């Protein structure tokens, strides 16, 4: 009983900070997306493909969360946009305070687009509002089409599901229609884009989706 109370308090504190971040992002016209997936679904590779296609004039930045290492920040830093690694030292998710702290160190905080790559985990990040405009869940075809049903929170709270690694469809038993139906059963409004961050298939559709939302914010 006591444990439940403490967790509730932490979440309330998180929600308070997230609300103030959201106000700030609204004022500054910054689109913030919070990318969630299990480890290795291809978040960082998808973001690499994204950064290499963003207009250099766009004020974009990435915060990437991991339990350990700055591997992802080093991969993402090659595209000319500011990137910060947040290492959570054991925590399985980012929280709003971590975002607030990272932004306090930012040389140029006024952004058109802030992409957050959450810690690879399909459960914990779902409960933490980071002040984002929307969550995006990435599911790869190697994970099984039942994942929306088994981990409904991430799919219920996301505006978009990116179905990644479609280049592997000839080699793995994965039923795309069933995966789409499972995601829609959890969240009838969810949008779905199929991609291969490796081959580049579907990346145009993803960029179109993202840039339309950046423009809507400007
Ligand atoms: N075949 C194939 N491999 C991919 C694709 N996207 C990513 N990968 C590979 O999958 C592995 C994991 O990709 P990452 O981008 O590191 O995945 P991640 O979700 O960022 O992983 P974490 O940050 O550790 O949770 C790497 O070996 C990528 O090259 C894809 O579309 N197709
Ligand atoms: Mg990554």
XYZ file of N, CA, C and O in Angstrom, residues 35 42-52 54 56 60-66 70-86 106 115-118:
172
model
N 9.983 8.812 -28.779
C 10.041 7.532 -29.499
C 10.290 6.381 -28.519
O 11.280 6.372 -27.784
N 15.183 -0.406 -33.732
C 15.696 0.455 -34.809
C 15.435 1.933 -34.595
O 15.480 2.709 -35.555
N 15.225 2.349 -33.345
C 14.974 3.775 -33.062
C 16.131 4.635 -33.573
O 15.932 5.614 -34.281
N 17.346 4.271 -33.190
C 18.487 5.128 -33.532
C 18.723 5.136 -35.040
O 18.967 6.203 -35.622
N 18.600 3.981 -35.686
C 18.813 3.960 -37.145
C 17.731 4.781 -37.853
O 18.023 5.532 -38.786
N 16.487 4.674 -37.390
C 15.411 5.482 -37.970
C 15.729 6.976 -37.783
O 15.534 7.779 -38.696
N 16.244 7.331 -36.623
C 16.566 8.744 -36.377
C 17.778 9.183 -37.191
O 17.850 10.332 -37.625
N 18.705 8.287 -37.426
C 19.826 8.633 -38.319
C 19.296 8.960 -39.710
O 19.682 9.957 -40.322
N 18.384 8.111 -40.217
C 17.791 8.347 -41.543
C 17.026 9.675 -41.547
O 16.968 10.380 -42.557
N 16.409 9.981 -40.410
C 15.623 11.218 -40.291
C 16.545 12.435 -40.330
O 16.320 13.366 -41.097
N 17.596 12.409 -39.529
C 18.494 13.570 -39.442
C 19.181 13.812 -40.778
O 19.395 14.949 -41.168
N 19.500 12.730 -41.490
C 20.210 12.956 -42.757
C 19.292 13.575 -43.805
O 19.763 14.157 -44.761
N 16.673 15.808 -42.868
C 16.094 17.079 -42.407
C 16.806 18.241 -43.076
O 18.026 18.195 -43.232
N 18.925 21.381 -43.345
C 19.917 21.867 -42.369
C 19.446 23.162 -41.717
O 19.922 23.527 -40.642
N 16.656 21.574 -35.223
C 16.252 20.273 -34.689
C 17.320 19.771 -33.720
O 18.492 20.142 -33.831
N 16.912 18.948 -32.793
C 17.860 18.382 -31.836
C 17.318 17.047 -31.341
O 16.118 16.765 -31.477
N 18.219 16.237 -30.802
C 17.824 14.917 -30.297
C 18.354 14.734 -28.872
O 19.501 15.055 -28.580
N 17.488 14.201 -28.021
C 17.912 13.698 -26.714
C 17.734 12.191 -26.763
O 16.652 11.703 -27.116
N 18.777 11.449 -26.428
C 18.664 9.993 -26.511
C 18.996 9.370 -25.164
O 20.013 9.692 -24.552
N 18.118 8.493 -24.712
C 18.262 7.906 -23.381
C 18.721 6.463 -23.447
O 18.249 5.697 -24.291
N 19.670 6.130 -22.593
C 20.100 4.748 -22.447
C 20.516 4.524 -21.005
O 20.871 5.460 -20.298
N 27.234 6.121 -24.419
C 26.786 7.226 -25.275
C 26.859 6.804 -26.743
O 26.992 7.630 -27.637
N 26.725 5.501 -26.985
C 26.802 4.975 -28.359
C 25.813 5.669 -29.291
O 26.158 6.053 -30.408
N 24.558 5.797 -28.820
C 23.529 6.338 -29.712
C 23.799 7.808 -30.008
O 23.646 8.250 -31.153
N 24.212 8.568 -28.999
C 24.504 9.996 -29.236
C 25.640 10.135 -30.242
O 25.599 10.997 -31.115
N 26.627 9.254 -30.148
C 27.751 9.338 -31.103
C 27.276 9.023 -32.515
O 27.671 9.668 -33.475
N 26.384 8.046 -32.650
C 25.836 7.738 -33.980
C 25.039 8.921 -34.524
O 25.132 9.261 -35.704
N 24.255 9.548 -33.659
C 23.342 10.596 -34.118
C 24.033 11.936 -34.327
O 23.536 12.790 -35.061
N 25.190 12.108 -33.692
C 25.880 13.411 -33.752
C 26.518 13.657 -35.113
O 26.997 14.756 -35.384
N 26.515 12.647 -36.002
C 27.212 12.781 -37.284
C 26.451 13.612 -38.308
O 26.940 13.833 -39.404
N 25.229 14.052 -37.967
C 24.382 14.667 -38.994
C 24.252 16.184 -38.851
O 23.437 16.817 -39.524
N 25.044 16.765 -37.947
C 25.107 18.229 -37.879
C 24.075 18.883 -36.972
O 24.008 20.106 -36.906
N 23.277 18.087 -36.286
C 22.294 18.652 -35.358
C 22.753 18.365 -33.919
O 23.409 17.342 -33.679
N 22.399 19.240 -32.979
C 22.801 18.982 -31.590
C 22.153 17.704 -31.035
O 20.965 17.461 -31.255
N 22.958 16.926 -30.336
C 22.487 15.668 -29.748
C 23.040 15.568 -28.332
O 24.202 15.888 -28.107
N 22.210 15.159 -27.412
C 22.704 14.902 -26.052
C 22.292 13.503 -25.633
O 21.131 13.114 -25.823
N 23.225 12.786 -25.044
C 22.911 11.486 -24.448
C 22.468 11.718 -23.006
O 23.088 12.477 -22.267
N 21.402 11.054 -22.615
C 21.032 11.021 -21.194
C 21.262 9.591 -20.736
O 20.622 8.669 -21.241
N 21.406 23.201 -22.806
C 21.388 23.328 -24.262
C 21.840 24.725 -24.679
O 21.331 25.704 -24.166
N 13.493 15.620 -30.940
C 13.172 14.196 -30.970
C 13.782 13.561 -29.729
O 14.976 13.741 -29.449
N 12.970 12.828 -29.002
C 13.460 12.112 -27.827
C 13.454 10.632 -28.147
O 12.414 10.067 -28.511
N 14.619 9.995 -28.044
C 14.694 8.535 -28.137
C 14.708 8.011 -26.712
O 15.660 8.240 -25.963
N 13.650 7.314 -26.340
C 13.567 6.825 -24.966
C 14.453 5.594 -24.780
O 14.972 5.027 -25.738
